[in-house]
Amino acid sequence: MTGMTTEAGDLRELTVGTGAGGEQLGTDMVVNIGPQHPSTHGVLRLRLVLDGERVVSAEPIVGYMHRGAEKLFEVRDYRQIIVLANRHDWLSAFSSELGVVLAVERLMGMEVPERAVWLRMALAELNRVLNHLMFLGSYPLEIGAITPVFYAFRERETLQTVLEEASGGRVHYMYNRVGGLKEEVPAGWTRRARAAIGEVRRRLPDLDNLIRRNDIFLARTVGVGVLTAADAAAFGASGPVARASGLDLDLRRDEPYLAYDQLDVPVVTRTAGDCHARFEVLLDQVYVSLDLAERCLERVDRLTGPVNTRLPKVVKAPEGHTYAWTENPLGINGYYLVSRGEKTPWRLKLRTASYANVQALATLLPGCLVPDLIAILGSMFFVVGDIDK
């Protein structure tokens, strides 16, 4: 039975039913977490049905931040759409704009200078580390651990300086262009970038030791929010979320783009599929990406030549369609580009990692307690801007 009551002009919904075994009456409350709530990473709304402190059912509701990016792509030319792309997942701005230009270059059959390819890979891996450090700092914060965020932001600032020097931007880099990169990196940049990577690698154990084996953190995360490999595959989850459940998939190794086929890319996996496994995958991936970025920079130092291709004043992709996908920091991003030979895309459809990952909440949250809900939500590693297309 459902009753609606009015208190001070607000509607409240109560679903009254029987308790366990029908022995006693209980009340299931419908509670909204969000769309403006500190632990929802933005304007995500969760519609929860609670029996006391236990979640009976959960429905993720998206769309509050809808900016119509896919429609805006259709009225922007191939230079302007990069602006929209790097704001989609603002923690992975370089990687997001990279996927768009790869799709355009593939449709145009364009060969990108080798130096630009290796610079793109180095910057993409540094951007991956920046993304992961944000979650490694903010996730413990959401479950009561304040100190890790200071260590995470110390390392972020060191690497932000490197990307800012190259691109001129701290968050929205706008450094990719169709045919390569905006411009050559400053003299001595690769040396300073390697020094920054070494500094972060030396200090990272400060964050690692603080969290990985902390008894309180383990109590809040081990065995909580278990996502099985079958469920991860069924929901289309990818990236650290899927690899923590045992899905051994990484496009950099399995469907290499740029020059990843020339690198040995270690894929970090776990099998537990719980909040702690997802956190560990993210943490260990930082070490891997630092190593990959360093190897890319060593290759850049051995290459000479331009970092972009001379383009006509108006760039037009030939009529046709193509699909490009990349291993973004949060998972697999896909870009389906359709052109009718004009200076703007006829259609650019995005397949975003965050959208797929957040669907799994409907399976993960029922049965958990409200405090565990926050731990599970934070461990799914999504950016709301990457959901609302």
PDB file of N, CA, C and O in Angstrom, residues 81-101 123-124 126-128 130-131 156 160 163 167 169-176 326 328-330 333 335 383 386:
ATOM      1  N   ILE A  81      34.902  20.732 -32.384  1.00  0.00           N
ATOM      2  CA  ILE A  81      34.341  19.646 -31.581  1.00  0.00           C
ATOM      3  C   ILE A  81      35.309  19.160 -30.503  1.00  0.00           C
ATOM      4  O   ILE A  81      34.891  18.554 -29.517  1.00  0.00           O
ATOM      5  N   ILE A  82      36.592  19.468 -30.656  1.00  0.00           N
ATOM      6  CA  ILE A  82      37.569  19.069 -29.637  1.00  0.00           C
ATOM      7  C   ILE A  82      37.267  19.770 -28.314  1.00  0.00           C
ATOM      8  O   ILE A  82      37.453  19.209 -27.237  1.00  0.00           O
ATOM      9  N   VAL A  83      36.768  20.994 -28.398  1.00  0.00           N
ATOM     10  CA  VAL A  83      36.404  21.752 -27.190  1.00  0.00           C
ATOM     11  C   VAL A  83      35.338  20.997 -26.398  1.00  0.00           C
ATOM     12  O   VAL A  83      35.408  20.894 -25.168  1.00  0.00           O
ATOM     13  N   LEU A  84      34.341  20.474 -27.107  1.00  0.00           N
ATOM     14  CA  LEU A  84      33.264  19.746 -26.449  1.00  0.00           C
ATOM     15  C   LEU A  84      33.767  18.413 -25.896  1.00  0.00           C
ATOM     16  O   LEU A  84      33.363  17.988 -24.813  1.00  0.00           O
ATOM     17  N   ALA A  85      34.665  17.761 -26.656  1.00  0.00           N
ATOM     18  CA  ALA A  85      35.115  16.425 -26.269  1.00  0.00           C
ATOM     19  C   ALA A  85      35.894  16.440 -24.958  1.00  0.00           C
ATOM     20  O   ALA A  85      35.679  15.580 -24.096  1.00  0.00           O
ATOM     21  N   ASN A  86      36.779  17.411 -24.786  1.00  0.00           N
ATOM     22  CA  ASN A  86      37.606  17.343 -23.580  1.00  0.00           C
ATOM     23  C   ASN A  86      36.879  17.811 -22.327  1.00  0.00           C
ATOM     24  O   ASN A  86      37.396  17.696 -21.226  1.00  0.00           O
ATOM     25  N   ARG A  87      35.652  18.306 -22.485  1.00  0.00           N
ATOM     26  CA  ARG A  87      34.841  18.669 -21.322  1.00  0.00           C
ATOM     27  C   ARG A  87      33.855  17.571 -20.952  1.00  0.00           C
ATOM     28  O   ARG A  87      33.101  17.712 -19.998  1.00  0.00           O
ATOM     29  N   HIS A  88      33.850  16.494 -21.712  1.00  0.00           N
ATOM     30  CA  HIS A  88      32.886  15.435 -21.443  1.00  0.00           C
ATOM     31  C   HIS A  88      33.255  14.688 -20.164  1.00  0.00           C
ATOM     32  O   HIS A  88      32.449  14.558 -19.248  1.00  0.00           O
ATOM     33  N   ASP A  89      34.455  14.164 -20.118  1.00  0.00           N
ATOM     34  CA  ASP A  89      35.005  13.624 -18.871  1.00  0.00           C
ATOM     35  C   ASP A  89      36.155  14.549 -18.510  1.00  0.00           C
ATOM     36  O   ASP A  89      37.257  14.416 -19.018  1.00  0.00           O
ATOM     37  N   TRP A  90      35.876  15.497 -17.629  1.00  0.00           N
ATOM     38  CA  TRP A  90      36.847  16.568 -17.382  1.00  0.00           C
ATOM     39  C   TRP A  90      38.091  16.082 -16.639  1.00  0.00           C
ATOM     40  O   TRP A  90      39.094  16.779 -16.602  1.00  0.00           O
ATOM     41  N   LEU A  91      38.042  14.886 -16.061  1.00  0.00           N
ATOM     42  CA  LEU A  91      39.248  14.336 -15.442  1.00  0.00           C
ATOM     43  C   LEU A  91      40.129  13.618 -16.460  1.00  0.00           C
ATOM     44  O   LEU A  91      41.261  13.258 -16.150  1.00  0.00           O
ATOM     45  N   SER A  92      39.606  13.386 -17.657  1.00  0.00           N
ATOM     46  CA  SER A  92      40.356  12.686 -18.702  1.00  0.00           C
ATOM     47  C   SER A  92      40.340  13.503 -19.983  1.00  0.00           C
ATOM     48  O   SER A  92      40.145  12.961 -21.083  1.00  0.00           O
ATOM     49  N   ALA A  93      40.533  14.799 -19.854  1.00  0.00           N
ATOM     50  CA  ALA A  93      40.322  15.708 -20.986  1.00  0.00           C
ATOM     51  C   ALA A  93      41.203  15.354 -22.181  1.00  0.00           C
ATOM     52  O   ALA A  93      40.733  15.333 -23.323  1.00  0.00           O
ATOM     53  N   PHE A  94      42.476  15.082 -21.947  1.00  0.00           N
ATOM     54  CA  PHE A  94      43.371  14.786 -23.076  1.00  0.00           C
ATOM     55  C   PHE A  94      42.931  13.517 -23.783  1.00  0.00           C
ATOM     56  O   PHE A  94      42.870  13.465 -25.016  1.00  0.00           O
ATOM     57  N   SER A  95      42.606  12.487 -23.017  1.00  0.00           N
ATOM     58  CA  SER A  95      42.202  11.215 -23.613  1.00  0.00           C
ATOM     59  C   SER A  95      40.884  11.343 -24.370  1.00  0.00           C
ATOM     60  O   SER A  95      40.688  10.692 -25.407  1.00  0.00           O
ATOM     61  N   SER A  96      39.979  12.160 -23.867  1.00  0.00           N
ATOM     62  CA  SER A  96      38.680  12.325 -24.521  1.00  0.00           C
ATOM     63  C   SER A  96      38.812  13.030 -25.868  1.00  0.00           C
ATOM     64  O   SER A  96      38.184  12.638 -26.854  1.00  0.00           O
ATOM     65  N   GLU A  97      39.640  14.079 -25.917  1.00  0.00           N
ATOM     66  CA  GLU A  97      39.822  14.776 -27.194  1.00  0.00           C
ATOM     67  C   GLU A  97      40.619  13.915 -28.167  1.00  0.00           C
ATOM     68  O   GLU A  97      40.422  13.989 -29.382  1.00  0.00           O
ATOM     69  N   LEU A  98      41.496  13.058 -27.622  1.00  0.00           N
ATOM     70  CA  LEU A  98      42.289  12.170 -28.469  1.00  0.00           C
ATOM     71  C   LEU A  98      41.397  11.210 -29.245  1.00  0.00           C
ATOM     72  O   LEU A  98      41.600  10.982 -30.442  1.00  0.00           O
ATOM     73  N   GLY A  99      40.367  10.648 -28.588  1.00  0.00           N
ATOM     74  CA  GLY A  99      39.487   9.706 -29.256  1.00  0.00           C
ATOM     75  C   GLY A  99      38.757  10.322 -30.431  1.00  0.00           C
ATOM     76  O   GLY A  99      38.579   9.675 -31.481  1.00  0.00           O
ATOM     77  N   VAL A 100      38.339  11.570 -30.287  1.00  0.00           N
ATOM     78  CA  VAL A 100      37.623  12.254 -31.363  1.00  0.00           C
ATOM     79  C   VAL A 100      38.536  12.465 -32.569  1.00  0.00           C
ATOM     80  O   VAL A 100      38.156  12.181 -33.712  1.00  0.00           O
ATOM     81  N   VAL A 101      39.743  12.961 -32.333  1.00  0.00           N
ATOM     82  CA  VAL A 101      40.638  13.225 -33.466  1.00  0.00           C
ATOM     83  C   VAL A 101      41.083  11.921 -34.133  1.00  0.00           C
ATOM     84  O   VAL A 101      41.310  11.885 -35.353  1.00  0.00           O
ATOM     85  N   LEU A 123      51.452  11.807 -23.104  1.00  0.00           N
ATOM     86  CA  LEU A 123      50.494  12.713 -22.460  1.00  0.00           C
ATOM     87  C   LEU A 123      49.232  11.976 -22.023  1.00  0.00           C
ATOM     88  O   LEU A 123      48.653  12.281 -20.974  1.00  0.00           O
ATOM     89  N   ALA A 124      48.805  10.990 -22.813  1.00  0.00           N
ATOM     90  CA  ALA A 124      47.620  10.217 -22.440  1.00  0.00           C
ATOM     91  C   ALA A 124      47.870   9.425 -21.163  1.00  0.00           C
ATOM     92  O   ALA A 124      46.978   9.321 -20.302  1.00  0.00           O
ATOM     93  N   LEU A 126      50.060  10.227 -18.779  1.00  0.00           N
ATOM     94  CA  LEU A 126      50.115  11.195 -17.673  1.00  0.00           C
ATOM     95  C   LEU A 126      48.707  11.641 -17.288  1.00  0.00           C
ATOM     96  O   LEU A 126      48.396  11.808 -16.099  1.00  0.00           O
ATOM     97  N   ASN A 127      47.842  11.822 -18.284  1.00  0.00           N
ATOM     98  CA  ASN A 127      46.456  12.183 -18.006  1.00  0.00           C
ATOM     99  C   ASN A 127      45.741  11.055 -17.254  1.00  0.00           C
ATOM    100  O   ASN A 127      44.907  11.301 -16.371  1.00  0.00           O
ATOM    101  N   ARG A 128      46.082   9.801 -17.564  1.00  0.00           N
ATOM    102  CA  ARG A 128      45.510   8.652 -16.855  1.00  0.00           C
ATOM    103  C   ARG A 128      45.901   8.692 -15.370  1.00  0.00           C
ATOM    104  O   ARG A 128      45.080   8.440 -14.493  1.00  0.00           O
ATOM    105  N   LEU A 130      46.694  11.381 -13.649  1.00  0.00           N
ATOM    106  CA  LEU A 130      45.972  12.493 -13.026  1.00  0.00           C
ATOM    107  C   LEU A 130      44.543  12.092 -12.681  1.00  0.00           C
ATOM    108  O   LEU A 130      44.030  12.419 -11.607  1.00  0.00           O
ATOM    109  N   ASN A 131      43.894  11.381 -13.590  1.00  0.00           N
ATOM    110  CA  ASN A 131      42.531  10.906 -13.343  1.00  0.00           C
ATOM    111  C   ASN A 131      42.498   9.985 -12.127  1.00  0.00           C
ATOM    112  O   ASN A 131      41.680  10.158 -11.209  1.00  0.00           O
ATOM    113  N   ARG A 156      49.336  15.166  -8.026  1.00  0.00           N
ATOM    114  CA  ARG A 156      48.612  15.742  -9.158  1.00  0.00           C
ATOM    115  C   ARG A 156      49.211  17.073  -9.576  1.00  0.00           C
ATOM    116  O   ARG A 156      49.378  17.354 -10.761  1.00  0.00           O
ATOM    117  N   GLN A 160      50.431  18.064 -13.147  1.00  0.00           N
ATOM    118  CA  GLN A 160      49.668  19.134 -13.797  1.00  0.00           C
ATOM    119  C   GLN A 160      50.605  20.180 -14.370  1.00  0.00           C
ATOM    120  O   GLN A 160      50.374  20.727 -15.451  1.00  0.00           O
ATOM    121  N   LEU A 163      51.887  19.016 -17.782  1.00  0.00           N
ATOM    122  CA  LEU A 163      50.912  19.134 -18.869  1.00  0.00           C
ATOM    123  C   LEU A 163      50.580  20.587 -19.173  1.00  0.00           C
ATOM    124  O   LEU A 163      50.340  20.950 -20.328  1.00  0.00           O
ATOM    125  N   SER A 167      50.799  22.276 -22.905  1.00  0.00           N
ATOM    126  CA  SER A 167      49.555  22.621 -23.601  1.00  0.00           C
ATOM    127  C   SER A 167      49.033  24.018 -23.302  1.00  0.00           C
ATOM    128  O   SER A 167      48.259  24.578 -24.075  1.00  0.00           O
ATOM    129  N   GLY A 169      47.110  24.547 -20.742  1.00  0.00           N
ATOM    130  CA  GLY A 169      45.895  24.352 -19.956  1.00  0.00           C
ATOM    131  C   GLY A 169      46.153  23.435 -18.775  1.00  0.00           C
ATOM    132  O   GLY A 169      46.999  22.544 -18.845  1.00  0.00           O
ATOM    133  N   ARG A 170      45.373  23.638 -17.717  1.00  0.00           N
ATOM    134  CA  ARG A 170      45.536  22.791 -16.540  1.00  0.00           C
ATOM    135  C   ARG A 170      44.515  21.652 -16.510  1.00  0.00           C
ATOM    136  O   ARG A 170      44.775  20.602 -15.946  1.00  0.00           O
ATOM    137  N   VAL A 171      43.362  21.869 -17.058  1.00  0.00           N
ATOM    138  CA  VAL A 171      42.311  20.851 -17.041  1.00  0.00           C
ATOM    139  C   VAL A 171      41.856  20.532 -18.465  1.00  0.00           C
ATOM    140  O   VAL A 171      41.858  19.390 -18.892  1.00  0.00           O
ATOM    141  N   HIS A 172      41.468  21.558 -19.222  1.00  0.00           N
ATOM    142  CA  HIS A 172      41.019  21.382 -20.601  1.00  0.00           C
ATOM    143  C   HIS A 172      42.185  21.738 -21.519  1.00  0.00           C
ATOM    144  O   HIS A 172      42.391  22.904 -21.852  1.00  0.00           O
ATOM    145  N   TYR A 173      42.904  20.726 -21.948  1.00  0.00           N
ATOM    146  CA  TYR A 173      44.208  20.972 -22.572  1.00  0.00           C
ATOM    147  C   TYR A 173      44.104  21.502 -24.000  1.00  0.00           C
ATOM    148  O   TYR A 173      44.912  22.327 -24.421  1.00  0.00           O
ATOM    149  N   MET A 174      43.135  21.030 -24.770  1.00  0.00           N
ATOM    150  CA  MET A 174      43.006  21.467 -26.167  1.00  0.00           C
ATOM    151  C   MET A 174      44.334  21.339 -26.909  1.00  0.00           C
ATOM    152  O   MET A 174      44.750  22.236 -27.639  1.00  0.00           O
ATOM    153  N   TYR A 175      45.010  20.213 -26.710  1.00  0.00           N
ATOM    154  CA  TYR A 175      46.340  20.052 -27.291  1.00  0.00           C
ATOM    155  C   TYR A 175      46.320  19.159 -28.530  1.00  0.00           C
ATOM    156  O   TYR A 175      47.215  19.217 -29.352  1.00  0.00           O
ATOM    157  N   ASN A 176      45.308  18.308 -28.641  1.00  0.00           N
ATOM    158  CA  ASN A 176      45.180  17.486 -29.842  1.00  0.00           C
ATOM    159  C   ASN A 176      44.597  18.299 -30.988  1.00  0.00           C
ATOM    160  O   ASN A 176      43.776  19.193 -30.772  1.00  0.00           O
ATOM    161  N   THR A 326      39.047   3.913 -27.627  1.00  0.00           N
ATOM    162  CA  THR A 326      40.279   4.109 -26.865  1.00  0.00           C
ATOM    163  C   THR A 326      40.093   3.586 -25.448  1.00  0.00           C
ATOM    164  O   THR A 326      38.973   3.506 -24.942  1.00  0.00           O
ATOM    165  N   ASN A 328      40.250   4.753 -22.320  1.00  0.00           N
ATOM    166  CA  ASN A 328      40.284   5.955 -21.497  1.00  0.00           C
ATOM    167  C   ASN A 328      40.561   5.579 -20.040  1.00  0.00           C
ATOM    168  O   ASN A 328      40.404   4.415 -19.660  1.00  0.00           O
ATOM    169  N   PRO A 329      40.943   6.525 -19.215  1.00  0.00           N
ATOM    170  CA  PRO A 329      41.241   6.196 -17.811  1.00  0.00           C
ATOM    171  C   PRO A 329      40.123   5.445 -17.096  1.00  0.00           C
ATOM    172  O   PRO A 329      40.395   4.565 -16.285  1.00  0.00           O
ATOM    173  N   LEU A 330      38.860   5.768 -17.382  1.00  0.00           N
ATOM    174  CA  LEU A 330      37.750   5.118 -16.678  1.00  0.00           C
ATOM    175  C   LEU A 330      37.216   3.901 -17.421  1.00  0.00           C
ATOM    176  O   LEU A 330      36.312   3.229 -16.920  1.00  0.00           O
ATOM    177  N   ASN A 333      36.074   4.052 -24.262  1.00  0.00           N
ATOM    178  CA  ASN A 333      35.268   5.084 -24.914  1.00  0.00           C
ATOM    179  C   ASN A 333      35.232   4.798 -26.413  1.00  0.00           C
ATOM    180  O   ASN A 333      36.274   4.525 -27.017  1.00  0.00           O
ATOM    181  N   TYR A 335      33.773   6.062 -30.377  1.00  0.00           N
ATOM    182  CA  TYR A 335      33.385   7.250 -31.138  1.00  0.00           C
ATOM    183  C   TYR A 335      32.942   6.799 -32.523  1.00  0.00           C
ATOM    184  O   TYR A 335      33.751   6.370 -33.346  1.00  0.00           O
ATOM    185  N   VAL A 383      32.427   9.794 -13.910  1.00  0.00           N
ATOM    186  CA  VAL A 383      32.280  11.242 -13.951  1.00  0.00           C
ATOM    187  C   VAL A 383      30.928  11.529 -14.584  1.00  0.00           C
ATOM    188  O   VAL A 383      30.617  11.022 -15.673  1.00  0.00           O
ATOM    189  N   ASP A 386      30.434  12.485 -18.129  1.00  0.00           N
ATOM    190  CA  ASP A 386      30.676  11.423 -19.106  1.00  0.00           C
ATOM    191  C   ASP A 386      29.449  10.531 -19.272  1.00  0.00           C
ATOM    192  O   ASP A 386      29.423   9.668 -20.140  1.00  0.00           O
TER     193      ASP A 386
END
